[in-house]
Amino acid sequence: MNLNELTIKQAREGLDNGDFSSVDLTKACLKRITERNKDINAFITVTDKLALAEAKEADKKIKKGEISPLTGIPFSVKDAINAEDIRATGGGKILDNYIPSFESTVISNLRDAGAVLLGKTNCDAFGHGASNENSMYGPVKNPHDLERVAGGSSGGSAASVADHMCLFSIGEDTGGSVRQPASLCGVTGLRPSYGRNSRYGSMPMASSLDTVGPFAKTVEDVALLMEIMAGQDDRDATTVSDEVPIYSEEIKKSVKGMKVGVPKEYFELEGMEDETKEIVMKQIENLKSLGIELVDVSLPYTKYAIPVYYVVVPSEDSSNMGRLDGIRYGVQAEGKDLYDLYAKSRAQGFPEEVKRRIMIGTYALSAGYYDAYYKKAQRVRTLIIQDFEKVFESVDLLVTPTSPYPAFKIGEKKDDVLAMYLADVCTTPASIAGIPGLSIPVGNTKSGLPVGMQIMGPRLGESKVLQLGHNILISR
Ligand code: GLN
């Protein structure tokens, strides 16, 4: 096995035993990036010199026995999350030259724990998309089939882990951007509860839904990462003060006697493919052998998640995108007056989808339509939240497919906006409700494409979500 193929846990053991150094491990990842990134396009920026310098430092620390959980472990970060002094485009040309002077809390937590930064990963511009085709730096290709999408918007992060260019990655999930690409690329990805991890230093899209979450090769690794990432942050007032559980211990508990709900609506959603449904159903049936009780449940408001999402998100989005104006940050176009400068900077700096969201959001928030759209959507959002609260009175967790289908062909949905929006039909409900969702790989289609299963839990119920995910992966 090549060093870059190791899990975090395996690499930790190898580094601590002196079987290899962090420089060896980092070089193995950088070699893989050099070989594969030209085809996959997972990275926008590779920080190779910095990574090697950090790896050397890590080796010194390991020699001295000053070992933190991630000392010497190489990782990648979505380009919409800031690392100090490293270019962060967010996948949009309007920030092509942006170098943040500050670091996201989550990234500094991971780097303080010793992780080695390899670079910044490609993504749909500022999180807008489900296929990575809305990146202004070209689409990310799926490592399992280069003609197919990696998913989005954190596709570069998912592909970089799936293709073993790094040991883990950090992405952002507003409506599914960690879970959906994790599913399409065959890796594990967690959207934490809203408020569990700080969003300070990550580029905002829809502030009442945005979360920062990890991608890794195993649930065990995800659990470890969450221990380091999570917690209250004075710089993000939405973070909660609840103590961060020792997830890596929690996941070892037995799942015997757990009650897991199977919400029928998810299996009847628009576009749900039979093969995906069968693979996920087979895994669900297998849960019985772990001593789990399966319960048929209903979440009647599920079908309103996409309509609610596509009113609430563009509304918040239109205001968040307002700061990208060619003046305060990034690339400024030449303009004959102020209006012309704004118009040209944005026309050149944003892809179609971002412009579409700004227009929808501005319309939905306008005085004449606010009640009809935004307020109505917020009311239905409450009903979706109540749907989940009610169901979690009788079951511990819920299981569903993560995506209605495996990775689709590049170009297949690009010009059909609604079809692209429906790619997130299974992931938007948890986003709207602020609850955690984990995607784990549970099988492959006949043509070899990975299929993911989503595990959802009550708010701040990450421990149980990860516990079930871990028990499934080790029983497979
Ligand atoms: N695909 C969804 C969208 O375009 C989700 C994006 C996200 O989670 N950042 O809004």
CSV table of C-alpha atoms and ligand atoms in Angstrom, one decimal:
chain,number,residue,atom,x,y,z
A,1,MET,CA,0.0,0.0,0.0
A,2,ASN,CA,1.2,3.5,-0.8
A,3,LEU,CA,1.6,5.9,2.1
A,4,ASN,CA,-1.0,8.3,0.6
A,5,GLU,CA,-3.6,5.5,0.7
A,6,LEU,CA,-3.5,5.2,4.5
A,7,THR,CA,-6.2,6.4,6.8
A,8,ILE,CA,-5.4,9.0,9.5
A,9,LYS,CA,-5.4,6.3,12.1
A,10,GLN,CA,-3.0,4.1,10.2
A,11,ALA,CA,-0.7,7.0,9.4
A,12,ARG,CA,-0.6,8.1,13.0
A,13,GLU,CA,0.6,4.6,14.0
A,14,GLY,CA,3.2,4.5,11.3
A,15,LEU,CA,4.5,8.0,12.1
A,16,ASP,CA,4.7,7.3,15.8
A,17,ASN,CA,6.4,3.9,15.3
A,18,GLY,CA,8.9,5.6,13.0
A,19,ASP,CA,8.0,3.4,10.1
A,20,PHE,CA,8.0,6.5,7.9
A,21,SER,CA,8.2,10.3,8.3
A,22,SER,CA,5.7,13.0,7.7
A,23,VAL,CA,8.0,14.2,4.8
A,24,ASP,CA,7.6,10.7,3.3
A,25,LEU,CA,3.9,10.8,3.7
A,26,THR,CA,3.6,14.4,2.4
A,27,LYS,CA,5.8,13.6,-0.6
A,28,ALA,CA,3.6,10.5,-1.4
A,29,CYS,CA,0.5,12.8,-1.5
A,30,LEU,CA,2.3,15.5,-3.5
A,31,LYS,CA,3.4,12.8,-6.0
A,32,ARG,CA,-0.1,11.6,-6.4
A,33,ILE,CA,-1.3,15.2,-6.9
A,34,THR,CA,1.3,15.8,-9.6
A,35,GLU,CA,0.3,12.6,-11.4
A,36,ARG,CA,-3.5,12.9,-11.1
A,37,ASN,CA,-4.5,16.6,-10.7
A,38,LYS,CA,-4.2,17.4,-14.4
A,39,ASP,CA,-6.9,14.8,-15.1
A,40,ILE,CA,-9.1,15.3,-12.0
A,41,ASN,CA,-8.7,19.0,-11.3
A,42,ALA,CA,-9.3,18.6,-7.6
A,43,PHE,CA,-6.9,21.4,-6.5
A,44,ILE,CA,-6.9,25.1,-7.5
A,45,THR,CA,-3.7,25.8,-5.4
A,46,VAL,CA,-1.1,23.3,-4.3
A,47,THR,CA,1.1,24.6,-1.4
A,48,ASP,CA,3.9,22.1,-2.0
A,49,LYS,CA,6.8,24.1,-0.5
A,50,LEU,CA,4.8,25.0,2.6
A,51,ALA,CA,3.6,21.4,3.0
A,52,LEU,CA,7.1,20.1,2.9
A,53,ALA,CA,8.3,22.7,5.4
A,54,GLU,CA,5.4,21.9,7.7
A,55,ALA,CA,6.1,18.2,7.4
A,56,LYS,CA,9.7,18.7,8.4
A,57,GLU,CA,8.6,20.6,11.5
A,58,ALA,CA,6.2,17.8,12.3
A,59,ASP,CA,9.0,15.2,12.0
A,60,LYS,CA,11.1,17.2,14.5
A,61,LYS,CA,8.1,17.2,16.9
A,62,ILE,CA,7.5,13.5,16.5
A,63,LYS,CA,11.2,12.8,17.3
A,64,LYS,CA,10.9,14.8,20.5
A,65,GLY,CA,7.6,13.0,21.4
A,66,GLU,CA,5.6,16.2,21.1
A,67,ILE,CA,2.7,14.6,19.3
A,68,SER,CA,-0.7,16.0,18.8
A,69,PRO,CA,-3.5,13.9,17.1
A,70,LEU,CA,-2.7,15.2,13.6
A,71,THR,CA,1.0,15.9,13.8
A,72,GLY,CA,2.4,15.3,10.3
A,73,ILE,CA,-0.9,14.3,8.6
A,74,PRO,CA,-1.5,15.9,5.2
A,75,PHE,CA,-4.9,17.4,4.2
A,76,SER,CA,-6.7,19.6,1.8
A,77,VAL,CA,-9.2,22.4,2.2
A,78,LYS,CA,-12.0,23.7,0.1
A,79,ASP,CA,-11.0,26.9,-1.6
A,80,ALA,CA,-14.1,28.7,0.0
A,81,ILE,CA,-12.5,28.3,3.5
A,82,ASN,CA,-9.6,30.6,4.4
A,83,ALA,CA,-6.1,29.6,5.3
A,84,GLU,CA,-3.9,32.6,6.3
A,85,ASP,CA,-1.8,34.0,3.5
A,86,ILE,CA,-2.9,31.4,1.0
A,87,ARG,CA,-4.9,32.3,-2.1
A,88,ALA,CA,-8.6,31.6,-1.7
A,89,THR,CA,-10.7,32.0,-4.8
A,90,GLY,CA,-13.8,30.2,-3.6
A,91,GLY,CA,-14.0,28.9,-7.1
A,92,GLY,CA,-15.0,32.3,-8.5
A,93,LYS,CA,-12.8,34.6,-10.6
A,94,ILE,CA,-14.0,37.7,-8.7
A,95,LEU,CA,-11.6,36.5,-5.9
A,96,ASP,CA,-8.9,35.2,-8.4
A,97,ASN,CA,-6.2,37.3,-6.6
A,98,TYR,CA,-7.6,37.2,-3.1
A,99,ILE,CA,-5.1,36.3,-0.3
A,100,PRO,CA,-6.8,36.2,3.1
A,101,SER,CA,-5.0,37.8,6.0
A,102,PHE,CA,-6.8,35.5,8.5
A,103,GLU,CA,-7.5,31.9,8.9
A,104,SER,CA,-10.7,30.0,9.5
A,105,THR,CA,-11.1,28.8,13.1
A,106,VAL,CA,-11.6,25.2,12.0
A,107,ILE,CA,-8.5,25.2,9.8
A,108,SER,CA,-6.4,26.8,12.6
A,109,ASN,CA,-7.7,24.1,15.0
A,110,LEU,CA,-6.6,21.4,12.6
A,111,ARG,CA,-3.2,23.0,11.9
A,112,ASP,CA,-2.7,23.6,15.6
A,113,ALA,CA,-3.3,19.9,16.1
A,114,GLY,CA,-0.4,19.3,13.6
A,115,ALA,CA,-2.1,18.8,10.3
A,116,VAL,CA,0.0,19.6,7.1
A,117,LEU,CA,-1.8,21.7,4.5
A,118,LEU,CA,-1.3,20.4,0.9
A,119,GLY,CA,-3.5,23.0,-0.8
A,120,LYS,CA,-6.9,24.4,-1.6
A,121,THR,CA,-9.5,22.4,-3.5
A,122,ASN,CA,-11.7,23.2,-6.4
A,123,CYS,CA,-15.4,23.9,-5.8
A,124,ASP,CA,-18.5,25.4,-7.3
A,125,ALA,CA,-18.2,29.1,-7.1
A,126,PHE,CA,-18.9,30.2,-3.5
A,127,GLY,CA,-20.7,26.9,-2.9
A,128,HIS,CA,-23.3,27.2,-5.7
A,129,GLY,CA,-23.8,23.8,-7.3
A,130,ALA,CA,-24.1,20.1,-7.1
A,131,SER,CA,-21.6,19.0,-9.8
A,132,ASN,CA,-18.6,21.3,-9.6
A,133,GLU,CA,-19.4,22.6,-13.1
A,134,ASN,CA,-20.1,26.0,-11.6
A,135,SER,CA,-16.4,26.4,-10.7
A,136,MET,CA,-14.7,29.1,-12.8
A,137,TYR,CA,-11.6,26.9,-12.7
A,138,GLY,CA,-13.1,24.0,-14.6
A,139,PRO,CA,-15.1,21.0,-13.4
A,140,VAL,CA,-13.7,18.4,-11.0
A,141,LYS,CA,-13.7,14.9,-12.6
A,142,ASN,CA,-14.9,11.9,-10.6
A,143,PRO,CA,-11.9,9.6,-9.8
A,144,HIS,CA,-14.1,6.5,-10.5
A,145,ASP,CA,-14.9,7.7,-14.1
A,146,LEU,CA,-13.3,10.8,-15.5
A,147,GLU,CA,-16.3,11.5,-17.7
A,148,ARG,CA,-18.5,12.0,-14.7
A,149,VAL,CA,-18.9,14.7,-12.1
A,150,ALA,CA,-17.4,14.5,-8.6
A,151,GLY,CA,-20.5,16.2,-7.2
A,152,GLY,CA,-20.6,19.6,-5.6
A,153,SER,CA,-20.0,22.0,-4.3
A,154,SER,CA,-17.1,20.5,-2.4
A,155,GLY,CA,-16.2,18.2,-5.2
A,156,GLY,CA,-12.5,18.9,-5.2
A,157,SER,CA,-12.3,17.9,-1.5
A,158,ALA,CA,-14.2,14.7,-2.1
A,159,ALA,CA,-12.2,13.7,-5.1
A,160,SER,CA,-8.9,14.5,-3.4
A,161,VAL,CA,-9.7,12.1,-0.6
A,162,ALA,CA,-11.2,9.4,-3.0
A,163,ASP,CA,-8.1,9.5,-5.2
A,164,HIS,CA,-5.7,9.4,-2.2
A,165,MET,CA,-4.1,12.8,-2.9
A,166,CYS,CA,-4.5,13.5,0.8
A,167,LEU,CA,-5.6,11.7,4.0
A,168,PHE,CA,-8.6,14.0,4.7
A,169,SER,CA,-10.2,17.2,3.5
A,170,ILE,CA,-12.4,20.0,4.8
A,171,GLY,CA,-15.5,21.2,3.0
A,172,GLU,CA,-18.6,23.3,3.5
A,173,ASP,CA,-22.2,22.0,3.4
A,174,THR,CA,-25.1,24.4,3.0
A,175,GLY,CA,-27.6,22.1,1.2
A,176,GLY,CA,-25.5,18.9,0.7
A,177,SER,CA,-22.1,20.1,-0.5
A,178,VAL,CA,-20.2,17.6,1.8
A,179,ARG,CA,-22.6,14.7,1.7
A,180,GLN,CA,-23.4,14.6,-2.0
A,181,PRO,CA,-19.9,14.7,-3.3
A,182,ALA,CA,-18.8,12.2,-0.6
A,183,SER,CA,-21.5,9.9,-1.9
A,184,LEU,CA,-20.6,10.3,-5.6
A,185,CYS,CA,-16.9,9.8,-4.9
A,186,GLY,CA,-17.3,6.9,-2.4
A,187,VAL,CA,-15.9,8.5,0.7
A,188,THR,CA,-17.2,9.5,4.1
A,189,GLY,CA,-18.5,13.0,4.8
A,190,LEU,CA,-20.2,14.7,7.6
A,191,ARG,CA,-22.4,17.8,7.7
A,192,PRO,CA,-22.4,18.7,11.4
A,193,SER,CA,-25.4,20.2,13.2
A,194,TYR,CA,-25.7,23.9,12.6
A,195,GLY,CA,-23.6,25.7,15.2
A,196,ARG,CA,-21.4,22.7,16.1
A,197,ASN,CA,-18.4,23.9,14.1
A,198,SER,CA,-17.3,27.5,13.7
A,199,ARG,CA,-17.8,29.1,10.2
A,200,TYR,CA,-15.4,32.0,11.0
A,201,GLY,CA,-13.2,32.4,7.9
A,202,SER,CA,-15.3,30.3,5.6
A,203,MET,CA,-17.0,32.2,2.8
A,204,PRO,CA,-20.7,32.6,3.6
A,205,MET,CA,-23.4,31.4,1.2
A,206,ALA,CA,-26.7,31.1,3.2
A,207,SER,CA,-25.8,32.0,6.8
A,208,SER,CA,-28.7,30.2,8.4
A,209,LEU,CA,-27.7,26.8,6.8
A,210,ASP,CA,-23.9,27.0,6.3
A,211,THR,CA,-21.7,24.4,8.1
A,212,VAL,CA,-18.1,23.2,7.8
A,213,GLY,CA,-17.5,19.5,7.7
A,214,PRO,CA,-14.9,16.8,7.2
A,215,PHE,CA,-14.3,14.2,4.4
A,216,ALA,CA,-12.2,11.1,5.3
A,217,LYS,CA,-11.8,7.5,4.3
A,218,THR,CA,-13.4,6.1,7.5
A,219,VAL,CA,-15.9,7.2,10.1
A,220,GLU,CA,-13.3,6.7,12.7
A,221,ASP,CA,-11.2,9.4,11.0
A,222,VAL,CA,-14.2,11.7,10.8
A,223,ALA,CA,-14.9,11.2,14.5
A,224,LEU,CA,-11.3,12.2,15.4
A,225,LEU,CA,-11.5,15.3,13.1
A,226,MET,CA,-14.7,16.4,14.6
A,227,GLU,CA,-13.2,16.4,18.1
A,228,ILE,CA,-10.6,18.8,16.9
A,229,MET,CA,-12.9,21.0,14.7
A,230,ALA,CA,-15.9,21.4,16.9
A,231,GLY,CA,-16.6,23.8,19.7
A,232,GLN,CA,-17.7,27.3,20.6
A,233,ASP,CA,-15.9,30.1,18.9
A,234,ASP,CA,-16.1,33.8,20.1
A,235,ARG,CA,-15.8,34.7,16.4
A,236,ASP,CA,-18.9,32.9,15.4
A,237,ALA,CA,-21.9,33.8,17.5
A,238,THR,CA,-23.9,30.9,16.1
A,239,THR,CA,-21.6,28.3,17.7
A,240,VAL,CA,-23.0,26.4,20.7
A,241,SER,CA,-21.4,26.0,24.1
A,242,ASP,CA,-22.4,22.3,24.5
A,243,GLU,CA,-19.4,20.2,25.3
A,244,VAL,CA,-17.7,18.4,22.4
A,245,PRO,CA,-18.1,14.7,23.0
A,246,ILE,CA,-15.1,12.4,22.6
A,247,TYR,CA,-16.5,11.1,19.3
A,248,SER,CA,-13.7,8.6,18.8
A,249,GLU,CA,-14.8,6.8,22.0
A,250,GLU,CA,-18.6,7.2,21.4
A,251,ILE,CA,-18.4,5.4,18.1
A,252,LYS,CA,-17.1,2.2,19.8
A,253,LYS,CA,-20.4,1.7,21.6
A,254,SER,CA,-22.7,-1.1,20.4
A,255,VAL,CA,-25.6,-0.2,18.2
A,256,LYS,CA,-27.6,-3.1,19.5
A,257,GLY,CA,-31.2,-2.1,20.4
A,258,MET,CA,-31.0,1.2,18.4
A,259,LYS,CA,-34.2,2.2,16.7
A,260,VAL,CA,-33.5,3.4,13.2
A,261,GLY,CA,-36.3,5.1,11.1
A,262,VAL,CA,-36.7,4.5,7.4
A,263,PRO,CA,-38.7,7.5,6.0
A,264,LYS,CA,-40.7,6.3,3.1
A,265,GLU,CA,-40.8,9.7,1.4
A,266,TYR,CA,-37.1,9.6,0.6
A,267,PHE,CA,-37.5,6.5,-1.5
A,268,GLU,CA,-40.2,8.0,-3.6
A,269,LEU,CA,-38.4,11.3,-4.3
A,270,GLU,CA,-38.3,12.7,-7.8
A,271,GLY,CA,-35.4,11.1,-9.8
A,272,MET,CA,-34.7,8.3,-7.3
A,273,GLU,CA,-33.1,5.5,-9.4
A,274,ASP,CA,-33.9,1.9,-8.7
A,275,GLU,CA,-30.3,0.7,-8.5
A,276,THR,CA,-29.4,3.3,-5.9
A,277,LYS,CA,-32.6,2.5,-3.9
A,278,GLU,CA,-31.8,-1.2,-4.0
A,279,ILE,CA,-28.2,-0.8,-2.8
A,280,VAL,CA,-29.3,1.4,0.1
A,281,MET,CA,-32.3,-0.8,1.0
A,282,LYS,CA,-30.0,-3.9,1.1
A,283,GLN,CA,-27.7,-2.1,3.6
A,284,ILE,CA,-30.7,-1.0,5.6
A,285,GLU,CA,-32.0,-4.6,5.8
A,286,ASN,CA,-28.5,-5.7,7.0
A,287,LEU,CA,-28.8,-3.4,10.0
A,288,LYS,CA,-31.0,-6.0,11.6
A,289,SER,CA,-28.0,-8.3,11.9
A,290,LEU,CA,-26.4,-5.6,14.1
A,291,GLY,CA,-29.4,-5.8,16.5
A,292,ILE,CA,-31.0,-2.7,15.2
A,293,GLU,CA,-34.8,-2.3,15.1
A,294,LEU,CA,-36.0,-0.8,11.8
A,295,VAL,CA,-39.1,1.4,12.0
A,296,ASP,CA,-41.1,2.7,9.0
A,297,VAL,CA,-41.6,6.4,9.6
A,298,SER,CA,-43.1,9.3,7.7
A,299,LEU,CA,-41.8,12.9,7.2
A,300,PRO,CA,-44.6,14.4,5.2
A,301,TYR,CA,-43.0,17.8,4.6
A,302,THR,CA,-40.0,16.3,2.8
A,303,LYS,CA,-41.2,17.2,-0.6
A,304,TYR,CA,-41.2,20.9,0.3
A,305,ALA,CA,-37.5,20.9,1.2
A,306,ILE,CA,-36.3,21.8,-2.2
A,307,PRO,CA,-38.8,24.7,-2.8
A,308,VAL,CA,-38.1,26.1,0.7
A,309,TYR,CA,-34.3,25.7,0.1
A,310,TYR,CA,-34.4,27.6,-3.2
A,311,VAL,CA,-36.2,30.6,-1.6
A,312,VAL,CA,-34.4,30.8,1.7
A,313,VAL,CA,-30.9,30.1,0.3
A,314,PRO,CA,-31.0,32.7,-2.6
A,315,SER,CA,-32.4,35.3,-0.3
A,316,GLU,CA,-29.5,35.0,2.2
A,317,ASP,CA,-27.1,34.4,-0.6
A,318,SER,CA,-28.0,37.6,-2.5
A,319,SER,CA,-27.0,39.5,0.6
A,320,ASN,CA,-23.8,37.5,1.3
A,321,MET,CA,-22.7,37.8,-2.4
A,322,GLY,CA,-23.2,41.6,-2.1
A,323,ARG,CA,-19.8,42.0,-0.4
A,324,LEU,CA,-18.1,40.7,-3.6
A,325,ASP,CA,-18.3,43.9,-5.6
A,326,GLY,CA,-14.8,44.3,-7.0
A,327,ILE,CA,-14.1,47.1,-4.5
A,328,ARG,CA,-13.6,45.5,-1.1
A,329,TYR,CA,-12.0,42.3,-2.3
A,330,GLY,CA,-10.6,40.7,-5.3
A,331,VAL,CA,-10.6,41.5,-9.0
A,332,GLN,CA,-11.7,44.9,-10.1
A,333,ALA,CA,-12.8,45.4,-13.7
A,334,GLU,CA,-12.2,48.7,-15.6
A,335,GLY,CA,-15.4,50.8,-15.6
A,336,LYS,CA,-16.3,54.3,-16.9
A,337,ASP,CA,-18.1,55.1,-13.6
A,338,LEU,CA,-19.0,53.4,-10.3
A,339,TYR,CA,-22.0,51.5,-11.7
A,340,ASP,CA,-20.1,50.3,-14.7
A,341,LEU,CA,-17.3,49.1,-12.4
A,342,TYR,CA,-19.7,47.1,-10.2
A,343,ALA,CA,-21.5,45.7,-13.2
A,344,LYS,CA,-18.4,44.6,-15.1
A,345,SER,CA,-16.6,43.2,-12.0
A,346,ARG,CA,-19.6,41.0,-11.2
A,347,ALA,CA,-20.4,40.1,-14.8
A,348,GLN,CA,-16.9,38.8,-15.3
A,349,GLY,CA,-16.3,37.5,-11.8
A,350,PHE,CA,-19.4,35.4,-11.2
A,351,PRO,CA,-20.6,32.3,-13.1
A,352,GLU,CA,-24.3,32.1,-14.3
A,353,GLU,CA,-25.5,30.3,-11.2
A,354,VAL,CA,-24.4,32.9,-8.7
A,355,LYS,CA,-26.0,35.6,-10.8
A,356,ARG,CA,-29.2,33.6,-10.9
A,357,ARG,CA,-29.3,33.2,-7.1
A,358,ILE,CA,-28.6,36.9,-6.6
A,359,MET,CA,-31.5,37.8,-8.8
A,360,ILE,CA,-33.9,35.2,-7.3
A,361,GLY,CA,-33.0,36.3,-3.8
A,362,THR,CA,-33.3,40.0,-4.5
A,363,TYR,CA,-36.7,39.4,-5.9
A,364,ALA,CA,-37.9,37.1,-3.1
A,365,LEU,CA,-36.8,39.7,-0.5
A,366,SER,CA,-38.3,42.7,-2.3
A,367,ALA,CA,-41.0,44.6,-0.4
A,368,GLY,CA,-43.8,43.4,-2.6
A,369,TYR,CA,-42.9,39.7,-2.6
A,370,TYR,CA,-41.4,39.2,0.9
A,371,ASP,CA,-44.6,37.8,2.4
A,372,ALA,CA,-45.4,35.6,-0.5
A,373,TYR,CA,-42.0,34.0,-0.8
A,374,TYR,CA,-39.5,34.5,2.0
A,375,LYS,CA,-41.9,34.6,4.9
A,376,LYS,CA,-43.9,31.7,3.5
A,377,ALA,CA,-40.7,29.6,3.0
A,378,GLN,CA,-39.7,30.3,6.6
A,379,ARG,CA,-43.0,29.1,7.8
A,380,VAL,CA,-42.7,25.8,5.9
A,381,ARG,CA,-39.2,25.5,7.2
A,382,THR,CA,-40.6,25.4,10.7
A,383,LEU,CA,-42.9,22.6,9.6
A,384,ILE,CA,-39.9,20.6,8.2
A,385,ILE,CA,-38.1,21.1,11.5
A,386,GLN,CA,-41.2,19.9,13.4
A,387,ASP,CA,-41.4,16.8,11.1
A,388,PHE,CA,-37.9,15.8,12.3
A,389,GLU,CA,-38.5,16.7,16.0
A,390,LYS,CA,-41.6,14.5,16.0
A,391,VAL,CA,-39.9,11.5,14.3
A,392,PHE,CA,-36.9,11.7,16.7
A,393,GLU,CA,-39.3,11.2,19.6
A,394,SER,CA,-39.7,7.6,18.4
A,395,VAL,CA,-36.4,6.7,16.6
A,396,ASP,CA,-32.7,7.4,17.3
A,397,LEU,CA,-31.6,8.0,13.8
A,398,LEU,CA,-32.9,8.0,10.2
A,399,VAL,CA,-31.4,6.3,7.1
A,400,THR,CA,-31.9,7.3,3.5
A,401,PRO,CA,-30.0,7.4,0.2
A,402,THR,CA,-27.6,10.4,0.1
A,403,SER,CA,-28.2,11.1,-3.6
A,404,PRO,CA,-31.0,9.9,-5.8
A,405,TYR,CA,-28.4,8.6,-8.3
A,406,PRO,CA,-24.7,7.9,-8.6
A,407,ALA,CA,-22.3,10.3,-10.4
A,408,PHE,CA,-23.8,11.7,-13.6
A,409,LYS,CA,-22.0,12.6,-16.8
A,410,ILE,CA,-20.3,16.0,-17.1
A,411,GLY,CA,-22.7,18.2,-19.1
A,412,GLU,CA,-25.7,16.0,-18.5
A,413,LYS,CA,-27.5,18.4,-16.2
A,414,LYS,CA,-25.6,21.6,-16.6
A,415,ASP,CA,-28.2,23.4,-18.7
A,416,ASP,CA,-31.2,22.1,-16.8
A,417,VAL,CA,-31.2,24.2,-13.7
A,418,LEU,CA,-34.1,22.4,-12.0
A,419,ALA,CA,-32.6,19.0,-12.6
A,420,MET,CA,-29.4,20.2,-11.0
A,421,TYR,CA,-31.3,21.5,-8.0
A,422,LEU,CA,-33.0,18.2,-7.5
A,423,ALA,CA,-29.6,16.5,-7.1
A,424,ASP,CA,-29.8,17.6,-3.5
A,425,VAL,CA,-33.3,16.3,-2.9
A,426,CYS,CA,-32.1,13.9,-0.2
A,427,THR,CA,-29.7,16.3,1.6
A,428,THR,CA,-31.6,19.7,1.8
A,429,PRO,CA,-34.1,18.6,4.5
A,430,ALA,CA,-31.4,18.1,7.2
A,431,SER,CA,-29.8,21.4,6.1
A,432,ILE,CA,-33.1,23.2,6.6
A,433,ALA,CA,-33.6,21.6,10.0
A,434,GLY,CA,-30.0,22.2,11.1
A,435,ILE,CA,-29.4,18.6,12.0
A,436,PRO,CA,-26.4,16.4,11.3
A,437,GLY,CA,-26.1,14.1,8.3
A,438,LEU,CA,-23.4,11.6,7.5
A,439,SER,CA,-22.8,10.0,4.1
A,440,ILE,CA,-21.0,6.6,4.1
A,441,PRO,CA,-20.3,4.5,1.0
A,442,VAL,CA,-22.5,1.3,1.0
A,443,GLY,CA,-21.9,-0.3,-2.4
A,444,ASN,CA,-21.3,0.2,-6.1
A,445,THR,CA,-23.5,0.1,-9.1
A,446,LYS,CA,-23.0,-2.6,-11.8
A,447,SER,CA,-21.0,0.0,-13.7
A,448,GLY,CA,-18.7,0.5,-10.6
A,449,LEU,CA,-20.0,3.9,-9.4
A,450,PRO,CA,-20.2,4.4,-5.6
A,451,VAL,CA,-23.5,4.8,-3.8
A,452,GLY,CA,-23.8,6.5,-0.4
A,453,MET,CA,-26.2,6.1,2.5
A,454,GLN,CA,-27.2,9.1,4.6
A,455,ILE,CA,-27.6,8.8,8.4
A,456,MET,CA,-29.4,11.7,10.0
A,457,GLY,CA,-29.7,12.4,13.7
A,458,PRO,CA,-31.3,14.9,16.1
A,459,ARG,CA,-29.6,18.3,16.5
A,460,LEU,CA,-26.2,17.8,18.2
A,461,GLY,CA,-26.6,14.1,17.8
A,462,GLU,CA,-23.3,13.5,16.0
A,463,SER,CA,-22.2,10.9,18.4
A,464,LYS,CA,-25.0,8.5,17.5
A,465,VAL,CA,-24.8,9.3,13.8
A,466,LEU,CA,-21.1,8.5,13.8
A,467,GLN,CA,-21.6,5.4,16.0
A,468,LEU,CA,-24.0,3.9,13.5
A,469,GLY,CA,-21.8,4.8,10.5
A,470,HIS,CA,-18.7,3.3,12.2
A,471,ASN,CA,-20.5,0.1,13.1
A,472,ILE,CA,-21.8,-0.3,9.5
A,473,LEU,CA,-18.4,0.3,8.0
A,474,ILE,CA,-16.6,-2.2,10.2
A,475,SER,CA,-19.3,-4.8,9.7
A,476,ARG,CA,-19.1,-4.6,5.9
B,1,GLN,N1,-26.1,22.2,-4.4
B,1,GLN,C1,-26.7,23.0,-3.4
B,1,GLN,C2,-26.7,24.4,-3.9
B,1,GLN,O1,-26.3,24.7,-5.0
B,1,GLN,C3,-25.9,22.9,-2.2
B,1,GLN,C4,-24.7,23.7,-2.1
B,1,GLN,C5,-23.9,23.7,-0.8
B,1,GLN,O2,-24.2,22.9,0.1
B,1,GLN,N2,-23.0,24.6,-0.7
B,1,GLN,O3,-27.2,25.3,-3.2
